[in-house]
Amino acid sequence: TLSALIDRYLKELAKFKPVSATKRGNLKRWEESLGEREVSTLTGQDILDHIARREAGPATMTIELGFLAEVLAAGRSLWNMTIPDVATAARPMLRRTGAIAKPVERDRRPTSKELEDLAAYFRFNHGTIPMRDIIPFAIDSAMRMGEIIGLRWEDYRPGEKPTILIRERKDPKDKKSNNQWVPLLGRTAEIIDSQERTGPLIFPYKADSIGAAFRRACTRLQIDDLHFHDLRHEGASRLFEQGYSIPEVAIVTGHRDWKSLRRYTNLTPESLHREKPAQD
């Protein structure tokens, strides 16, 4: 059955590297839908029906279909199973109908007014999570949420030129050993110094809780279509606007090349103006 194949695939993969929650979650969707089906009997129509039932966005379904294709390919190539390549067969029609598509690159940056409103909101609705610190930290550090909540006191190097270690930073090729020292620019070191030391983590909070607090604030303030991850976009864009070069910004954001960094960068036209040299 598909459930048995997915289980075998995950167990084998886990011997070599950790399996992400994203991959497990996406494969769980296939198990819920087609788990009891024998893989040798899967058809393209099964794929179409699954995607129709899911009612998810095309970018989400592209990822979900890709994970299924990996599992089926492993069955064919590693364990000599007779499995039709239904994922490849279904892709052309799914693309034409718009059921799957590449993710749309976001260019959303928070406005100054939105950031001011968020700061004011969390000044009076701080709760147990210091969102009034985490939001400016996310911008000035240009870190992902997962990186922020993984920062440890033992990896913090304060001083005139403060730095911090990001452990196992996301990398398409190698995450497990990708530990990276980064500079703490702007207000980041000051924000770290202001946090209470209650354990090994500087920001000992769950990503879901931070995300939920951010969304509630945006709803209350009627801020439309702003995601927490857009703060990372804002941070990268500000660095370019301040005059940092591509290699310098990449040290902060962790990107390996300009192509991947470019999608996080949305410069404002006004930032291209330069001060005129003073006249004698």
Rosetta silent file (secondary structure, phi, psi, omega in degrees, C-alpha in Angstrom):
SEQUENCE: TLSALIDRYLKELAKFKPVSATKRGNLKRWEESLGEREVSTLTGQDILDHIARREAGPATMTIELGFLAEVLAAGRSLWNMTIPDVATAARPMLRRTGAIAKPVERDRRPTSKELEDLAAYFRFNHGTIPMRDIIPFAIDSAMRMGEIIGLRWEDYRPGEKPTILIRERKDPKDKKSNNQWVPLLGRTAEIIDSQERTGPLIFPYKADSIGAAFRRACTRLQIDDLHFHDLRHEGASRLFEQGYSIPEVAIVTGHRDWKSLRRYTNLTPESLHREKPAQD
SCORE:     score description
SCORE:     0.000 S_00000001
   1 L     0.000  163.279  178.239    0.000    0.000    0.000 S_00000001
   2 H   -63.549  -38.471  177.799    0.999    3.619   -0.338 S_00000001
   3 H   -59.766  -43.433 -179.573    1.042    3.990    3.458 S_00000001
   4 H   -65.412  -39.457  179.214    3.481    1.086    3.791 S_00000001
   5 H   -66.643  -43.092  178.588    5.729    2.502    1.080 S_00000001
   6 H   -61.700  -42.468  178.986    5.767    5.954    2.663 S_00000001
   7 H   -61.522  -44.207  179.370    6.623    4.412    6.047 S_00000001
   8 H   -64.626  -42.559  179.662    9.501    2.433    4.550 S_00000001
   9 H   -59.512  -47.043 -177.672   10.775    5.463    2.659 S_00000001
  10 H   -65.699  -39.201  178.775   10.810    7.665    5.781 S_00000001
  11 H   -65.464  -41.907  179.097   12.580    5.025    7.874 S_00000001
  12 H   -67.003  -42.185 -178.912   15.278    4.507    5.238 S_00000001
  13 H   -64.417  -38.392 -177.423   15.758    8.250    4.723 S_00000001
  14 H   -64.985  -18.025  177.159   16.056    8.884    8.465 S_00000001
  15 L   -68.969  -22.775 -174.259   19.155    6.639    8.558 S_00000001
  16 L  -108.401  -32.388  179.247   21.040    9.244    6.554 S_00000001
  17 L  -161.090  156.100  179.234   19.551   12.596    7.551 S_00000001
  18 L   -62.519  143.268  177.817   16.681   14.027    9.607 S_00000001
  19 L   -93.838  125.405 -176.134   13.334   14.094    7.817 S_00000001
  20 L   -66.722  153.457  176.216   11.768   17.540    7.892 S_00000001
  21 H   -63.379  -31.871  178.605    8.365   18.150    9.422 S_00000001
  22 H   -62.062  -46.544 -179.863    7.316   19.634    6.072 S_00000001
  23 H   -64.958  -44.946  179.437    8.034   16.401    4.225 S_00000001
  24 H   -60.751  -43.203 -178.819    6.319   14.262    6.858 S_00000001
  25 H   -64.370  -42.210  179.461    3.276   16.529    6.861 S_00000001
  26 H   -66.653  -40.428  178.766    2.909   16.512    3.092 S_00000001
  27 H   -69.361  -29.506  176.259    3.248   12.739    2.867 S_00000001
  28 H   -61.344  -35.376  177.794    0.680   12.393    5.634 S_00000001
  29 H   -61.579  -41.085  178.873   -1.802   14.097    3.315 S_00000001
  30 H   -67.428  -36.926  177.639   -1.231   11.405    0.697 S_00000001
  31 H   -63.572  -42.176  179.532   -1.661    8.696    3.330 S_00000001
  32 H   -62.734  -32.664 -175.201   -4.968   10.174    4.428 S_00000001
  33 H   -89.468  -46.464 -171.579   -6.175   10.262    0.840 S_00000001
  34 H  -130.297   17.404 -173.761   -4.697    7.188   -0.839 S_00000001
  35 L   -57.799  -32.628 -176.262   -2.906    5.306    1.925 S_00000001
  36 L   -86.324   -6.375 -179.454   -4.847    2.064    1.530 S_00000001
  37 L   -76.500  141.233  171.768   -4.331    1.861   -2.238 S_00000001
  38 L   -72.170  133.595 -173.103   -1.801   -0.595   -3.626 S_00000001
  39 H   -63.980  -26.998 -179.525    0.899    1.446   -5.336 S_00000001
  40 H   -70.232  -14.460 -177.303    0.839   -0.772   -8.428 S_00000001
  41 H  -106.063    2.969 -178.890   -2.754    0.312   -9.092 S_00000001
  42 L   -64.222  144.022  179.184   -2.313    4.099   -8.734 S_00000001
  43 L  -129.408  166.710  175.394   -3.509    6.167  -11.696 S_00000001
  44 H   -60.511  -32.845  178.607   -3.277    9.738  -12.847 S_00000001
  45 H   -63.517  -33.994  176.109   -6.939   10.147  -11.944 S_00000001
  46 H   -59.951  -40.591  179.530   -6.048    9.353   -8.326 S_00000001
  47 H   -65.798  -45.805 -179.941   -3.659   12.300   -8.367 S_00000001
  48 H   -60.708  -43.572 -178.851   -6.256   14.608   -9.899 S_00000001
  49 H   -65.271  -40.853  179.464   -8.891   13.568   -7.368 S_00000001
  50 H   -60.460  -47.261 -177.545   -6.508   14.069   -4.447 S_00000001
  51 H   -67.182  -36.728  177.632   -5.594   17.591   -5.529 S_00000001
  52 H   -63.946  -39.330  179.056   -9.244   18.484   -6.146 S_00000001
  53 H   -69.994  -33.311 -175.177  -10.149   17.349   -2.623 S_00000001
  54 H   -67.342  -37.217 -178.313   -7.259   19.231   -1.045 S_00000001
  55 L    52.914   39.060  177.941   -8.365   22.658   -2.341 S_00000001
  56 L  -100.822  168.758 -179.594   -4.878   23.977   -1.601 S_00000001
  57 L   -67.927  157.681 -177.642   -2.881   26.552   -3.539 S_00000001
  58 H   -62.498  -33.848  178.725   -0.938   25.541   -6.665 S_00000001
  59 H   -68.436  -40.435  177.829    2.463   26.171   -5.044 S_00000001
  60 H   -62.200  -43.121 -178.048    1.528   23.969   -2.084 S_00000001
  61 H   -71.323  -27.947  174.212    0.352   21.181   -4.370 S_00000001
  62 H   -61.410  -44.918  179.301    3.550   21.375   -6.426 S_00000001
  63 H   -65.619  -45.001 -177.995    5.543   20.610   -3.284 S_00000001
  64 H   -62.255  -42.433  178.756    3.129   17.894   -2.167 S_00000001
  65 H   -65.948  -36.439  179.136    3.238   16.198   -5.567 S_00000001
  66 H   -63.029  -39.440  178.332    7.034   16.371   -5.559 S_00000001
  67 H   -66.899  -39.704  176.246    7.251   14.489   -2.275 S_00000001
  68 H   -62.002  -42.851  179.941    4.937   11.773   -3.581 S_00000001
  69 H   -59.387  -37.693  178.051    7.080   11.466   -6.713 S_00000001
  70 H   -61.718  -44.367 -178.489   10.173   10.919   -4.510 S_00000001
  71 H   -64.219  -46.530 -179.522    8.491    8.074   -2.645 S_00000001
  72 H   -64.966  -37.928  178.347    7.284    6.359   -5.803 S_00000001
  73 H   -65.420  -38.377  177.235   10.695    6.754   -7.448 S_00000001
  74 H   -62.892  -40.449  177.969   12.357    5.169   -4.404 S_00000001
  75 H   -61.239  -41.600 -179.192   10.009    2.208   -4.668 S_00000001
  76 H   -71.779  -48.416 -170.306   10.885    1.692   -8.312 S_00000001
  77 H   -84.619  -32.729 -176.111   14.647    2.295   -8.184 S_00000001
  78 H   -94.951  -35.749 -172.195   15.598    0.989   -4.736 S_00000001
  79 H  -119.271   13.648  172.334   13.144   -1.810   -4.063 S_00000001
  80 L    54.289   37.673  177.759   12.314   -2.938   -7.638 S_00000001
  81 L   -86.407  148.916  175.808    8.597   -2.322   -7.287 S_00000001
  82 L   -90.850   99.934 -175.920    6.317   -2.068  -10.285 S_00000001
  83 L  -131.350  122.402  177.392    4.808    1.381   -9.814 S_00000001
  84 L   -65.124  144.796 -178.321    3.422    3.548  -12.627 S_00000001
  85 L   -83.040   68.982 -173.012    4.968    7.023  -12.800 S_00000001
  86 H   -70.097  -28.823 -179.311    1.641    8.708  -12.138 S_00000001
  87 H   -65.370  -47.211  178.752    3.165   11.925  -10.797 S_00000001
  88 H   -65.204  -39.520 -178.799    5.046   12.654  -14.024 S_00000001
  89 H   -64.445  -34.659 -175.348    2.064   11.644  -16.142 S_00000001
  90 H   -83.941  -20.440 -172.775   -0.281   14.000  -14.306 S_00000001
  91 H   -57.496  -47.352 -177.321    1.981   17.064  -14.225 S_00000001
  92 H   -56.311  -45.329 -179.783    1.291   18.491  -17.731 S_00000001
  93 H   -67.690  -38.541  179.880   -2.475   18.571  -17.209 S_00000001
  94 H   -63.952  -37.405  177.523   -2.090   19.900  -13.662 S_00000001
  95 H   -67.319  -43.861 -177.875    0.081   22.755  -14.953 S_00000001
  96 H   -63.277  -35.447 -178.914   -2.354   23.620  -17.749 S_00000001
  97 H   -84.636   -7.992 -179.696   -5.278   23.753  -15.322 S_00000001
  98 L    81.964   10.791  179.635   -3.320   25.786  -12.783 S_00000001
  99 L   -71.815  -29.485  172.731   -3.605   23.108  -10.103 S_00000001
 100 L  -128.401  149.980  179.996    0.173   23.191   -9.663 S_00000001
 101 L  -167.996  161.937  176.082    2.536   26.068  -10.315 S_00000001
 102 L   -66.583  148.659  178.177    5.781   27.597   -9.163 S_00000001
 103 L   -59.891  140.669  175.651    5.521   29.699   -5.999 S_00000001
 104 L   -77.523  126.970 -179.640    4.799   33.356   -6.648 S_00000001
 105 L   -72.641  120.293 -178.918    7.730   35.442   -5.489 S_00000001
 106 L   -76.564  142.870  175.002    6.471   37.852   -2.864 S_00000001
 107 L  -124.673   24.444 -176.535    7.511   41.489   -3.007 S_00000001
 108 L   -78.915  124.079  172.258    5.607   42.580    0.088 S_00000001
 109 L  -121.278  139.438  177.158    7.459   44.923    2.417 S_00000001
 110 L   -67.916  143.209  176.340    5.897   46.409    5.557 S_00000001
 111 L   -81.212  165.570  177.181    5.372   50.156    5.409 S_00000001
 112 H   -60.364  -39.380  179.528    6.721   52.485    8.070 S_00000001
 113 H   -64.022  -41.584  179.688    3.173   53.058    9.272 S_00000001
 114 H   -64.042  -41.247  179.106    2.524   49.319    9.593 S_00000001
 115 H   -67.409  -37.831  176.258    5.695   48.813   11.623 S_00000001
 116 H   -64.027  -41.635  179.704    4.809   51.758   13.852 S_00000001
 117 H   -65.661  -40.306  178.257    1.333   50.341   14.396 S_00000001
 118 H   -64.431  -42.766  178.780    2.738   46.901   15.245 S_00000001
 119 H   -61.403  -43.196  179.844    5.206   48.422   17.714 S_00000001
 120 H   -66.081  -40.559 -179.715    2.406   50.406   19.387 S_00000001
 121 H   -60.844  -48.089 -176.165    0.131   47.353   19.490 S_00000001
 122 H   -78.123  -11.666  173.589    2.702   45.136   21.183 S_00000001
 123 H   -67.507  -31.574 -177.639    3.650   47.889   23.599 S_00000001
 124 H  -110.907   -5.758  178.955    0.247   47.426   25.198 S_00000001
 125 L  -131.225   56.151 -171.398   -0.404   43.777   24.222 S_00000001
 126 L   -78.422  -30.478  178.761    2.942   42.209   25.030 S_00000001
 127 L    57.560 -147.269 -178.420    1.742   38.909   26.590 S_00000001
 128 L   -95.155  -11.528 -179.643    4.446   36.344   27.296 S_00000001
 129 L  -106.340  125.132 -178.143    6.284   36.745   23.965 S_00000001
 130 L   -77.166   68.568 -177.723    8.349   39.930   23.504 S_00000001
 131 H   -61.690  -29.055  179.697    7.060   40.646   20.000 S_00000001
 132 H   -66.436  -19.277  173.544    8.111   44.289   20.326 S_00000001
 133 H   -95.358  -39.367 -173.668   11.700   42.926   20.406 S_00000001
 134 H   -67.750  -37.662 -178.700   11.319   39.996   18.024 S_00000001
 135 H   -64.230  -52.749  177.324    9.907   42.059   15.127 S_00000001
 136 H   -64.907  -30.378  176.862   12.777   44.596   14.940 S_00000001
 137 H   -64.545  -42.473  179.966   15.243   41.760   15.574 S_00000001
 138 H   -61.861  -36.647 -179.764   13.827   39.824   12.600 S_00000001
 139 H   -72.696  -52.137 -174.628   14.263   42.873   10.383 S_00000001
 140 H   -69.722  -26.254  179.080   17.756   43.916   11.476 S_00000001
 141 H   -91.663  -21.647 -174.869   19.082   40.339   11.483 S_00000001
 142 L    55.249   33.034  178.497   17.246   39.204    8.294 S_00000001
 143 L   -91.584  156.260  170.534   16.965   35.779    9.944 S_00000001
 144 L   -73.474  157.779  179.336   14.282   33.177    9.457 S_00000001
 145 H   -58.211  -43.948 -179.595   11.942   32.568   12.373 S_00000001
 146 H   -60.466  -33.140  177.651   13.423   29.118   12.940 S_00000001
 147 H   -71.407  -38.823 -179.110   16.889   30.630   13.165 S_00000001
 148 H   -62.876  -48.677 -176.324   15.768   33.273   15.648 S_00000001
 149 H   -75.835   -7.476  177.076   14.202   30.823   18.086 S_00000001
 150 L   -96.717   -2.888 -178.294   17.244   28.543   17.808 S_00000001
 151 L   -66.884  137.750 -176.200   19.799   31.165   18.909 S_00000001
 152 E  -118.015  146.360  179.005   21.721   30.188   22.045 S_00000001
 153 H   -59.809  -37.332 -177.086   23.404   32.303   24.697 S_00000001
 154 H   -66.858  -17.441 -178.515   26.571   30.218   24.465 S_00000001
 155 H   -98.867    5.203 -177.386   26.896   31.168   20.780 S_00000001
 156 E   -93.098  128.522  177.980   26.605   34.916   21.369 S_00000001
 157 E  -118.780   92.746 -179.930   29.778   37.002   21.162 S_00000001
 158 L   -73.574  179.652  179.561   29.054   40.554   22.415 S_00000001
 159 L   132.110 -165.643 -178.401   31.469   43.429   22.120 S_00000001
 160 L   -65.369  -35.163  178.038   32.305   46.235   19.749 S_00000001
 161 L  -126.482   77.508 -173.144   31.611   43.979   16.738 S_00000001
 162 L   -67.536  145.914  177.464   29.082   41.420   18.037 S_00000001
 163 E  -138.915  166.639  176.323   28.474   38.132   16.255 S_00000001
 164 E  -149.735  151.623  179.772   26.400   35.022   16.822 S_00000001
 165 E   -93.997  126.745  171.277   26.434   31.446   15.556 S_00000001
 166 E   -99.435  116.516 -176.489   23.428   30.143   13.620 S_00000001
 167 L   -85.814  139.071  176.433   23.467   26.372   13.925 S_00000001
 168 L    49.345   51.925 -178.635   22.471   24.121   11.029 S_00000001
 169 L   -64.940  143.356 -177.151   21.419   27.048    8.887 S_00000001
 170 L   -55.880  131.306  178.305   19.094   26.182    6.036 S_00000001
 171 L  -150.936  133.045 -177.718   20.959   25.197    2.898 S_00000001
 172 L   -57.918  -29.580 -174.924   19.618   23.390   -0.200 S_00000001
 173 L  -100.750  -37.834 -174.006   22.607   21.041   -0.227 S_00000001
 174 L  -152.291  104.058  178.821   23.743   20.664    3.368 S_00000001
 175 L   -95.839  -35.532 -169.963   21.875   21.842    6.452 S_00000001
 176 L   -58.949  -40.228 -176.730   23.164   19.447    9.076 S_00000001
 177 L  -108.423   14.908 -175.268   26.728   20.805    9.181 S_00000001
 178 L   -91.341   69.993  174.691   26.002   24.329    8.005 S_00000001
 179 L   -87.378  133.242 -172.143   26.893   26.299   11.141 S_00000001
 180 E  -137.234  128.122  172.379   27.480   29.958   10.309 S_00000001
 181 E   -83.588  132.917 -179.412   28.803   32.940   12.262 S_00000001
 182 E  -130.127  151.270  176.268   26.995   36.146   11.326 S_00000001
 183 E   -75.725  145.643  176.168   27.434   39.798   12.315 S_00000001
 184 L   -99.323  104.755 -174.323   24.807   41.348   14.555 S_00000001
 185 L  -100.661  169.226  176.010   23.909   44.631   12.876 S_00000001
 186 L    59.055 -128.911 -176.124   21.561   47.447   13.796 S_00000001
 187 L   -92.949    4.783 -168.824   19.680   46.904   17.044 S_00000001
 188 H   -62.708  -46.334 -179.681   20.179   43.142   17.226 S_00000001
 189 H   -65.107  -39.803  178.046   22.882   42.985   19.902 S_00000001
 190 H   -61.159  -40.624  179.154   21.042   45.548   22.023 S_00000001
 191 H   -66.580  -42.748  177.935   17.861   43.472   21.788 S_00000001
 192 H   -59.341  -45.810 -178.382   19.708   40.285   22.766 S_00000001
 193 H   -61.458  -24.192 -177.223   21.246   42.024   25.793 S_00000001
 194 L   -86.223   -6.320 -178.388   17.775   43.069   26.956 S_00000001
 195 L   -82.804  147.495  176.958   16.410   39.488   27.084 S_00000001
 196 L   -76.587  142.301  177.705   16.151   37.559   30.351 S_00000001
 197 L   -90.213   94.822 -178.666   18.377   34.511   30.710 S_00000001
 198 L  -107.697    0.200 -177.550   15.853   31.797   31.534 S_00000001
 199 L   173.024 -166.773 -176.869   17.612   28.912   29.784 S_00000001
 200 L   -70.302  -24.935 -176.238   19.973   28.091   26.913 S_00000001
 201 E   -92.383  141.591  178.436   17.865   29.838   24.250 S_00000001
 202 L   -72.743  -41.701  177.747   17.832   33.606   23.774 S_00000001
 203 L  -120.067   83.690 -173.629   14.261   33.562   22.451 S_00000001
 204 L   -81.709   64.949 -176.596   12.689   30.455   24.100 S_00000001
 205 L  -132.459  158.155 -179.552    9.393   30.573   22.237 S_00000001
 206 L   -86.095  143.715  179.844    7.595   28.351   19.731 S_00000001
 207 H   -59.450  -41.101 -179.584    7.385   29.359   16.082 S_00000001
 208 H   -61.369  -38.407 -178.825    3.634   28.666   16.030 S_00000001
 209 H   -69.063  -40.785  177.736    3.086   30.994   18.991 S_00000001
 210 H   -64.623  -46.079  179.533    5.106   33.808   17.419 S_00000001
 211 H   -61.122  -41.380 -179.868    3.302   33.381   14.105 S_00000001
 212 H   -65.792  -40.736  178.788   -0.100   33.362   15.776 S_00000001
 213 H   -64.257  -39.279  179.640    0.706   36.535   17.748 S_00000001
 214 H   -66.397  -43.489 -179.409    1.875   38.262   14.586 S_00000001
 215 H   -66.247  -40.248  178.561   -1.241   37.274   12.636 S_00000001
 216 H   -60.957  -41.725  179.710   -3.566   38.380   15.434 S_00000001
 217 H   -64.418  -43.773  179.892   -1.906   41.771   15.519 S_00000001
 218 H   -63.032  -39.702  177.772   -2.164   42.188   11.745 S_00000001
 219 H   -64.064  -45.763 -178.466   -5.850   41.243   11.850 S_00000001
 220 H   -63.940  -36.511 -177.747   -6.549   43.656   14.688 S_00000001
 221 H   -89.713   -0.491 -178.522   -4.671   46.469   12.937 S_00000001
 222 L    59.275   40.957  173.949   -6.218   45.626    9.527 S_00000001
 223 L   -91.671  116.788 -172.027   -2.791   45.046    7.998 S_00000001
 224 L   -93.698  136.552  169.514   -3.435   42.987    4.876 S_00000001
 225 L    56.903   45.156  174.501   -1.225   40.237    3.427 S_00000001
 226 L  -117.577  122.402  179.623    1.804   40.670    5.688 S_00000001
 227 L  -104.660  155.042  177.519    3.657   37.527    6.765 S_00000001
 228 L   -58.971  -37.054 -178.714    6.307   37.231    9.469 S_00000001
 229 L   -65.375  -20.132  177.158    8.752   35.995    6.816 S_00000001
 230 H   -65.176  -20.071  177.123    8.299   39.320    4.991 S_00000001
 231 H   -67.165  -32.438  175.013   10.375   40.865    7.785 S_00000001
 232 H   -66.375  -41.648  175.376   13.362   38.906    6.448 S_00000001
 233 H   -58.751  -45.391 -179.079   12.686   40.391    3.000 S_00000001
 234 H   -59.831  -43.782 -179.302   12.564   43.821    4.599 S_00000001
 235 H   -62.876  -44.391  179.561   15.888   43.251    6.340 S_00000001
 236 H   -64.493  -41.459  179.942   17.693   42.121    3.179 S_00000001
 237 H   -64.292  -40.720  179.074   16.302   45.036    1.198 S_00000001
 238 H   -62.427  -37.295  179.537   17.385   47.540    3.846 S_00000001
 239 H   -62.582  -42.587  176.822   20.939   46.214    3.745 S_00000001
 240 H   -65.413  -39.718  179.648   21.150   46.854    0.008 S_00000001
 241 H   -65.843  -25.349  177.779   19.612   50.287    0.463 S_00000001
 242 L   -83.012   -4.215  175.458   22.308   51.048    3.029 S_00000001
 243 L   101.382    5.916  177.940   24.967   50.301    0.433 S_00000001
 244 L   -70.914  147.605 -178.926   26.100   46.791    1.361 S_00000001
 245 L   -82.545  170.284  178.894   27.366   44.646   -1.515 S_00000001
 246 H   -57.866  -49.552  178.803   25.931   41.299   -2.622 S_00000001
 247 H   -61.396  -35.919  179.995   28.635   39.232   -0.819 S_00000001
 248 H   -67.227  -43.567  178.887   28.183   41.323    2.332 S_00000001
 249 H   -65.954  -36.884 -179.341   24.415   40.870    2.386 S_00000001
 250 H   -63.953  -31.217  176.547   24.846   37.141    1.702 S_00000001
 251 H   -63.198  -37.735 -179.017   26.966   36.823    4.867 S_00000001
 252 H   -75.208  -46.762 -173.267   24.024   38.175    6.868 S_00000001
 253 H   -84.763  -21.991 -179.514   21.212   36.282    5.132 S_00000001
 254 L    88.003    6.666  179.162   23.067   33.025    4.467 S_00000001
 255 L   -74.616  147.341 -176.292   22.312   32.888    0.748 S_00000001
 256 L   -91.012  -23.687 -177.866   24.828   31.128   -1.466 S_00000001
 257 L  -149.891  167.770 -176.988   24.304   33.028   -4.698 S_00000001
 258 H   -66.945  -34.481 -177.633   22.703   36.158   -6.149 S_00000001
 259 H   -59.650  -44.699 -179.234   19.892   34.268   -7.849 S_00000001
 260 H   -75.898  -29.579  179.444   18.510   32.970   -4.552 S_00000001
 261 H   -75.079  -30.721 -174.351   19.176   36.240   -2.738 S_00000001
 262 H   -59.069  -36.768 -176.277   17.482   38.365   -5.383 S_00000001
 263 L   -70.875  -13.190  177.048   13.969   37.131   -4.560 S_00000001
 264 L   -96.859    6.485 -171.242   14.357   38.443   -1.013 S_00000001
 265 L  -119.682  117.511  179.118   15.358   41.893   -2.201 S_00000001
 266 L  -130.878   94.098 -177.558   12.859   44.600   -3.048 S_00000001
 267 L   -80.323  147.163  174.663   14.508   47.996   -3.269 S_00000001
 268 L   -86.762  145.290  179.172   12.490   51.183   -3.211 S_00000001
 269 H   -56.988  -36.430 -177.870   13.066   53.607   -6.109 S_00000001
 270 H   -63.104  -27.730 -176.239   13.828   56.378   -3.629 S_00000001
 271 H   -70.124  -13.984 -178.481   16.747   54.419   -2.183 S_00000001
 272 H   -81.240  -12.298  175.477   18.672   54.751   -5.455 S_00000001
 273 L   -70.705  138.913  176.260   19.129   58.486   -4.967 S_00000001
 274 L  -115.481  148.333  177.689   22.545   59.398   -3.651 S_00000001
 275 L   -63.133  136.936  177.729   23.521   62.497   -1.771 S_00000001
 276 L   -74.309  142.470  179.270   25.112   65.091   -4.013 S_00000001
 277 L   -63.868  143.788 -179.146   28.722   65.961   -3.153 S_00000001
 278 L   -64.581  140.241  179.745   29.087   69.168   -1.244 S_00000001
 279 L   -86.716  137.876  177.819   30.050   72.208   -3.329 S_00000001
 280 L   -71.274    0.000    0.000   33.167   74.153   -2.381 S_00000001
